[in-house]
Short mmCIF file of C-alpha atoms in Angstrom, two decimals:
data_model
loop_
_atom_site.label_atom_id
_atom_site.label_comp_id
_atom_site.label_asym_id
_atom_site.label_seq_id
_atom_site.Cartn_x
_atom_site.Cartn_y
_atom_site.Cartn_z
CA UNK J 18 29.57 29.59 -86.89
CA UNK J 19 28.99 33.43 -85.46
CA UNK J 20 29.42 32.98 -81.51
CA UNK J 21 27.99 35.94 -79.54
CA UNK J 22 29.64 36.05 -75.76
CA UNK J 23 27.75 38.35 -73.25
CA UNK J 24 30.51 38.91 -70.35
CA UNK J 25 34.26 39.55 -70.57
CA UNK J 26 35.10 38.33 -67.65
CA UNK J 27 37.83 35.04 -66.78
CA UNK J 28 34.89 32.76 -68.20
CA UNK J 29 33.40 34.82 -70.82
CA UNK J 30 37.02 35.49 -72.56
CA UNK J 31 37.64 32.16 -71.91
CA UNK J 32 35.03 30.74 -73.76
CA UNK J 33 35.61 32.85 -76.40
CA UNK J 34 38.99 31.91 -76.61
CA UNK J 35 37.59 28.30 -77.20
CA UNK J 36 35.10 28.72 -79.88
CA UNK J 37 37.74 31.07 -81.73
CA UNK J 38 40.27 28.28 -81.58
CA UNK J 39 37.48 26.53 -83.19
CA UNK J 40 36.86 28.12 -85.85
CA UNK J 41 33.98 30.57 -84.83
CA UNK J 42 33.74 34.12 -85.50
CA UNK J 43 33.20 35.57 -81.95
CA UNK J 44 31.92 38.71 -80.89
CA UNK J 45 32.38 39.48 -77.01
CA UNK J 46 30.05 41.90 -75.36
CA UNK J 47 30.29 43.42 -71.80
CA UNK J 48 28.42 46.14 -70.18
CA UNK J 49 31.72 47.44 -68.89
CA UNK J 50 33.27 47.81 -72.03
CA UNK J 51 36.79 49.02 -70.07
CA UNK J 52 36.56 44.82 -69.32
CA UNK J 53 36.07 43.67 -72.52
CA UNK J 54 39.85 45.89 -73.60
CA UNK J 55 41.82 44.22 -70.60
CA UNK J 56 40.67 40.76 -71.39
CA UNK J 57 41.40 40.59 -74.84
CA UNK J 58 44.60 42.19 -73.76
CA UNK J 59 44.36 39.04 -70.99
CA UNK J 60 43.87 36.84 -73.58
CA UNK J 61 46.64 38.05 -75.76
CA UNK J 62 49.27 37.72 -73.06
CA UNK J 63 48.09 34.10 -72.75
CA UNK J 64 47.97 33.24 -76.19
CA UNK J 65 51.78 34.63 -76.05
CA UNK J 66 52.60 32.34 -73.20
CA UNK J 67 51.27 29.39 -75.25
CA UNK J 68 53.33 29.83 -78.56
CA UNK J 69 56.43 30.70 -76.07
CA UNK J 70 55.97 27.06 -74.80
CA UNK J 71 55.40 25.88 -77.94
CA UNK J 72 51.70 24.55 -77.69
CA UNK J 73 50.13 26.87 -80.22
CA UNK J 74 51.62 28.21 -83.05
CA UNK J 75 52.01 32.44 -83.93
CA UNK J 76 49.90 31.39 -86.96
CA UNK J 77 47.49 30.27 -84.67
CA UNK J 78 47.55 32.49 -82.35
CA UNK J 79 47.19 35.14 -85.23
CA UNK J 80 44.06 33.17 -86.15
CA UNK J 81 42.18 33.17 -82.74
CA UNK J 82 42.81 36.87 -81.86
CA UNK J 83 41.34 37.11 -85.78
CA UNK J 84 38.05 35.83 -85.15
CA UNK J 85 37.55 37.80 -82.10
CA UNK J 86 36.01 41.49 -82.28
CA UNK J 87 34.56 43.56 -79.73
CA UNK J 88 30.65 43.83 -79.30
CA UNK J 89 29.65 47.41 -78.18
CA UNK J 90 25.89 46.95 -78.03
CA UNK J 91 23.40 43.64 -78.06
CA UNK J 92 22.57 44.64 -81.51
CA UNK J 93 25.93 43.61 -82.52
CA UNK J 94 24.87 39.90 -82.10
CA UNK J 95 22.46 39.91 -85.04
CA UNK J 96 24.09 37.59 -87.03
CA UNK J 97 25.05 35.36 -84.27
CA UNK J 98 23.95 31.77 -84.52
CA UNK J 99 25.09 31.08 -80.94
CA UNK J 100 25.46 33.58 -77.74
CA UNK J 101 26.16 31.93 -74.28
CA UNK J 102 25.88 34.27 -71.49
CA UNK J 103 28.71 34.62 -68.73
CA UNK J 104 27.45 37.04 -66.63
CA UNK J 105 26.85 38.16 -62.80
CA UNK J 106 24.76 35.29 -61.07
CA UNK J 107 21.66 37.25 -60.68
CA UNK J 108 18.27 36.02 -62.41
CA UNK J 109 16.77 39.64 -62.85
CA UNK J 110 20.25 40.95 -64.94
CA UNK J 111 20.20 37.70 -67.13
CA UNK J 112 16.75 38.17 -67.48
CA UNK J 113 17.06 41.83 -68.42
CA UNK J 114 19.34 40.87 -71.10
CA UNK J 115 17.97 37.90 -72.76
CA UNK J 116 15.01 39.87 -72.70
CA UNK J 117 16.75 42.83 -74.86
CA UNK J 118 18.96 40.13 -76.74
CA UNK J 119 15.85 38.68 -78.33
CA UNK J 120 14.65 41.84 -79.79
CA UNK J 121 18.01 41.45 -81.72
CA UNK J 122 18.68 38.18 -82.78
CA UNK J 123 17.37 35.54 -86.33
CA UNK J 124 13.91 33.54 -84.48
CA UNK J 125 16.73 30.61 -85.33
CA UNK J 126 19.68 32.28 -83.05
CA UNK J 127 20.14 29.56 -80.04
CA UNK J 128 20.15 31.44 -76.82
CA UNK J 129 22.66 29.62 -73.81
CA UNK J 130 23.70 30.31 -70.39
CA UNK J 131 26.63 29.27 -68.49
CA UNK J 132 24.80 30.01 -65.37
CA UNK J 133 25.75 27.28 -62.15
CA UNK J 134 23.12 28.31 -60.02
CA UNK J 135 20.26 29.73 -61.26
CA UNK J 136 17.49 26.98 -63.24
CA UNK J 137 17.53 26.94 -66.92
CA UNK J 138 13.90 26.18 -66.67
CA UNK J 139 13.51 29.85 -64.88
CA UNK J 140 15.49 31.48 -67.18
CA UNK J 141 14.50 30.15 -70.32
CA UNK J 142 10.43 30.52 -68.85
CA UNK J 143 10.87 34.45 -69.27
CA UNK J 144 11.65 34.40 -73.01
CA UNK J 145 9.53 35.07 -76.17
CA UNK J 146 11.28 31.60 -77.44
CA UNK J 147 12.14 29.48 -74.41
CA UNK J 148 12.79 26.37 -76.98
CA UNK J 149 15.86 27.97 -78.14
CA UNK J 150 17.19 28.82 -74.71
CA UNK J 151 19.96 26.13 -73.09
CA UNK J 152 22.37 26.19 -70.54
CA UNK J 153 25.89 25.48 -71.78
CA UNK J 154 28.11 25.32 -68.37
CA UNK J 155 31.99 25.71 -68.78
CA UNK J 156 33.89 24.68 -65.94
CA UNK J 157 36.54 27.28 -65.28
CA UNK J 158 39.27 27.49 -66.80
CA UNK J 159 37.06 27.34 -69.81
CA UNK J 160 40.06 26.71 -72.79
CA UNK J 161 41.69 24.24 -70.07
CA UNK J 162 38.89 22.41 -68.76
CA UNK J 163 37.52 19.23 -71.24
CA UNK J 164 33.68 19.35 -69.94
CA UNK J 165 31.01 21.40 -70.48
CA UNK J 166 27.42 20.33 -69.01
CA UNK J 167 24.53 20.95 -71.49
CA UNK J 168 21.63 21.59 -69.30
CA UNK J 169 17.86 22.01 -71.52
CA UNK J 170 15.10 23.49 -69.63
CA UNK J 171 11.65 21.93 -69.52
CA UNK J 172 11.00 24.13 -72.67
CA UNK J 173 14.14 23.75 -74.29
CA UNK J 174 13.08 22.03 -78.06
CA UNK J 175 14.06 18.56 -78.16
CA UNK J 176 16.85 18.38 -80.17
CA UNK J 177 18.59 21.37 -79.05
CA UNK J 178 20.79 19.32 -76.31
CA UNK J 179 22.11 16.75 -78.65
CA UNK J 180 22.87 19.50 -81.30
CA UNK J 181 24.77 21.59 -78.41
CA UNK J 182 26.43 18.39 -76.79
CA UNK J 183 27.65 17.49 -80.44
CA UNK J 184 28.90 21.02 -80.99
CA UNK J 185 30.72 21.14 -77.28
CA UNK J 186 32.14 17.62 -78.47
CA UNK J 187 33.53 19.33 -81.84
CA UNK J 188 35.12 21.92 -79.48
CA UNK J 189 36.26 19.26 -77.64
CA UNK J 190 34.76 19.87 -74.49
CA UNK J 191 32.77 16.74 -74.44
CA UNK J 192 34.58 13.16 -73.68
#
């Protein structure tokens, strides 16, 4: 699966970290893109500490930092299946950029937030597509923690939760 991340900060690079474990080609996107180079050197350094202690191997360590590039621009996500959104808590800048993101994504491209505060309903209300739009909340640290809550909005299409919870679960981040 192609995993778009919009955010590089601690939960943004941390999700990332989990869907490349998985698996997932991930591209991470940040508007500062000075934050995206420090947290995949962040990332790096932890990825270290893990094969040092002997819970990952330097083959798979090779592997995760593999499937992880560096987004410059939305457009970048255009082949994403997934992007989850770990940004600033503030409705109008998620809004701003969901709003852009959807000029650039497939009509099929699932749309999540890991938002804590702000309504998935909201959110999702201000898109083109609002079925396609979930929230998919990490609880931080993101590669440590084993839950995730999938949240669907009043719009969200039916099926889209199970599909995400069964995805989360693949990841492991559903008991």
């Amino acid at each position: 699966m192609n995993v778009g991340i919009i955010g590089a900060g601690t939960m943004g690079i941390g999700i990332a970290q989990v869907a490349a474990t998985n698996g997932c080609k991930v591209w991470v996107y940040d508007a500062n893109p000075k934050q995206v180079e420090t947290a995949t050197v962040g990332l790096e350094k932890t990825l270290t500490k893990l094969v040092d202690k002997q819970k990952i191997s330097s083959e798979k360590m090779g592997e995760i930092l593999s499937n992880i590039s560096i987004a410059t621009e939305l457009k970048d996500f255009k082949d994403c299946e997934l992007i989850i959104e770990a940004i600033i808590e503030n409705k109008e800048i998620k809004t701003k950029v969901f709003t852009e993101l959807e000029t650039h994504v497939s009509e099929n491209c699932i749309i999540g937030s890991n938002t804590s505060s702000i309504s998935i309903t909201s959110l999702g209300a201000e898109l083109r597509k609002p079925e396609r739009f979930i929230g998919i909340h990490f609880f931080n640290p993101a590669p440590l923690m084993p839950l995730v809550e999938v949240i669907p909005s009043l719009l969200t299409e039916k099926t889209l939760a199970e599909k995400i919870y069964n995805l989360m679960k693949d990841w492991e981040k559903c008991l």
